[in-house]
């Protein structure tokens, strides 16, 4: 079993909060739901759609 401990590599001191800047940074990294959007893209890359056969 794994124990995941979320820690920063370097200490960060935040003197004042800036919600606008925080939102811009999160958007640059793909937003809060980036994994939900990435999974279908990876799936389509690995499994391209099969072309339908033409009826003649």
XYZ file of N, CA and C in Angstrom:
168
model
N 0.838 -1.174 0.000
C 0.000 0.000 0.000
C 0.884 1.238 0.000
N 0.465 2.261 -0.710
C 1.240 3.498 -0.801
C 0.622 4.570 0.080
N 1.482 5.342 0.693
C 1.057 6.496 1.467
C 1.534 7.736 0.724
N 0.599 8.508 0.210
C 0.945 9.692 -0.571
C 0.938 10.910 0.333
N 2.054 11.555 0.450
C 2.174 12.746 1.276
C 2.473 13.929 0.363
N 1.536 14.849 0.261
C 1.668 15.972 -0.656
C 2.461 17.094 0.013
N 3.717 17.242 -0.394
C 4.574 18.283 0.153
C 5.276 19.011 -0.976
N 5.592 20.263 -0.767
C 6.352 21.025 -1.741
C 7.829 20.682 -1.624
N 8.534 20.775 -2.746
C 9.959 20.473 -2.735
C 10.742 21.577 -2.020
N 10.296 22.805 -2.177
C 10.950 23.948 -1.546
C 9.916 24.697 -0.700
N 10.313 25.280 0.417
C 9.356 26.053 1.219
C 8.905 27.309 0.473
N 7.632 27.634 0.620
C 7.055 28.803 -0.051
C 6.424 29.699 1.001
N 6.785 30.962 0.986
C 6.190 31.938 1.892
C 5.261 32.844 1.089
N 3.981 32.826 1.437
C 2.993 33.663 0.754
C 2.654 34.816 1.683
N 2.961 36.030 1.240
C 2.720 37.214 2.074
C 1.328 37.788 1.852
N 0.837 37.733 0.618
C -0.520 38.215 0.343
C -1.139 37.328 -0.733
N -2.419 37.068 -0.615
C -3.093 36.201 -1.581
C -3.582 37.022 -2.770
N -3.589 36.408 -3.932
C -4.050 37.057 -5.146
C -4.858 36.028 -5.930
N -6.169 36.094 -5.813
C -7.044 35.097 -6.433
C -6.957 35.133 -7.953
N -6.784 36.298 -8.553
C -6.701 36.414 -10.009
C -5.454 35.716 -10.533
N -4.340 35.926 -9.874
C -3.098 35.277 -10.283
C -3.186 33.764 -10.075
N -3.776 33.335 -8.976
C -3.928 31.907 -8.711
C -4.780 31.245 -9.792
N -5.854 31.897 -10.200
C -6.715 31.346 -11.241
C -5.966 31.247 -12.567
N -5.164 32.245 -12.901
C -4.384 32.212 -14.139
C -3.366 31.076 -14.119
N -2.729 30.856 -12.996
C -1.741 29.773 -12.892
C -2.423 28.415 -13.035
N -3.570 28.227 -12.386
C -4.298 26.956 -12.484
C -4.733 26.699 -13.928
N -5.188 27.735 -14.630
C -5.597 27.571 -16.022
C -4.419 27.185 -16.908
N -3.242 27.709 -16.625
C -2.055 27.364 -17.414
C -1.694 25.895 -17.255
N -1.985 25.317 -16.110
C -1.690 23.913 -15.863
C -2.830 22.998 -16.284
N -3.875 23.532 -16.873
C -4.964 22.704 -17.381
C -6.224 22.741 -16.552
N -6.255 23.509 -15.507
C -7.453 23.620 -14.697
C -7.600 22.492 -13.702
N -8.601 22.569 -12.853
C -8.776 21.577 -11.801
C -9.202 20.201 -12.319
N -9.805 20.139 -13.504
C -10.288 18.868 -14.042
C -9.458 18.418 -15.240
N -8.172 18.715 -15.233
C -7.355 18.425 -16.406
C -7.284 16.937 -16.719
N -7.332 16.081 -15.709
C -7.257 14.653 -15.964
C -8.525 14.154 -16.641
N -9.673 14.693 -16.261
C -10.931 14.284 -16.888
C -10.927 14.617 -18.378
N -10.307 15.726 -18.745
C -10.243 16.107 -20.156
C -9.132 15.374 -20.895
N -8.091 14.959 -20.198
C -6.951 14.329 -20.853
C -7.221 12.872 -21.205
N -7.970 12.165 -20.387
C -8.196 10.735 -20.616
C -8.817 10.465 -21.990
N -9.876 11.161 -22.404
C -10.424 10.883 -23.746
C -9.421 11.177 -24.867
N -8.599 12.205 -24.695
C -7.604 12.507 -25.727
C -6.585 11.387 -25.839
N -6.105 10.886 -24.720
C -5.160 9.778 -24.755
C -5.804 8.532 -25.356
N -7.063 8.273 -25.016
C -7.756 7.099 -25.525
C -7.901 7.183 -27.046
N -8.295 8.357 -27.557
C -8.461 8.517 -29.002
C -7.131 8.404 -29.734
N -6.049 8.815 -29.098
C -4.737 8.691 -29.708
C -4.327 7.222 -29.793
N -4.582 6.477 -28.748
C -4.191 5.068 -28.711
C -5.130 4.194 -29.536
N -6.403 4.564 -29.613
C -7.413 3.761 -30.311
C -8.165 4.638 -31.304
N -7.588 4.865 -32.489
C -8.288 5.722 -33.468
C -9.594 5.074 -33.923
N -10.571 5.862 -34.320
C -11.849 5.290 -34.751
C -11.667 4.438 -36.011
N -12.435 3.365 -36.077
C -12.368 2.456 -37.230
C -13.259 3.030 -38.320
N -12.727 3.190 -39.545
C -13.583 3.723 -40.623
C -14.670 2.720 -40.984
N -15.857 3.221 -41.270
C -16.975 2.370 -41.638
C -16.834 1.928 -43.105
N -17.206 0.692 -43.369
C -17.127 0.167 -44.730
C -18.255 0.769 -45.572
N -17.937 1.088 -46.811
C -18.956 1.637 -47.705
C -19.785 0.503 -48.323
N -21.061 0.749 -48.423
C -21.937 -0.216 -49.088
C -22.068 0.192 -50.546
N -21.794 -0.734 -51.449
C -21.895 -0.415 -52.880
C -22.932 -1.237 -53.561
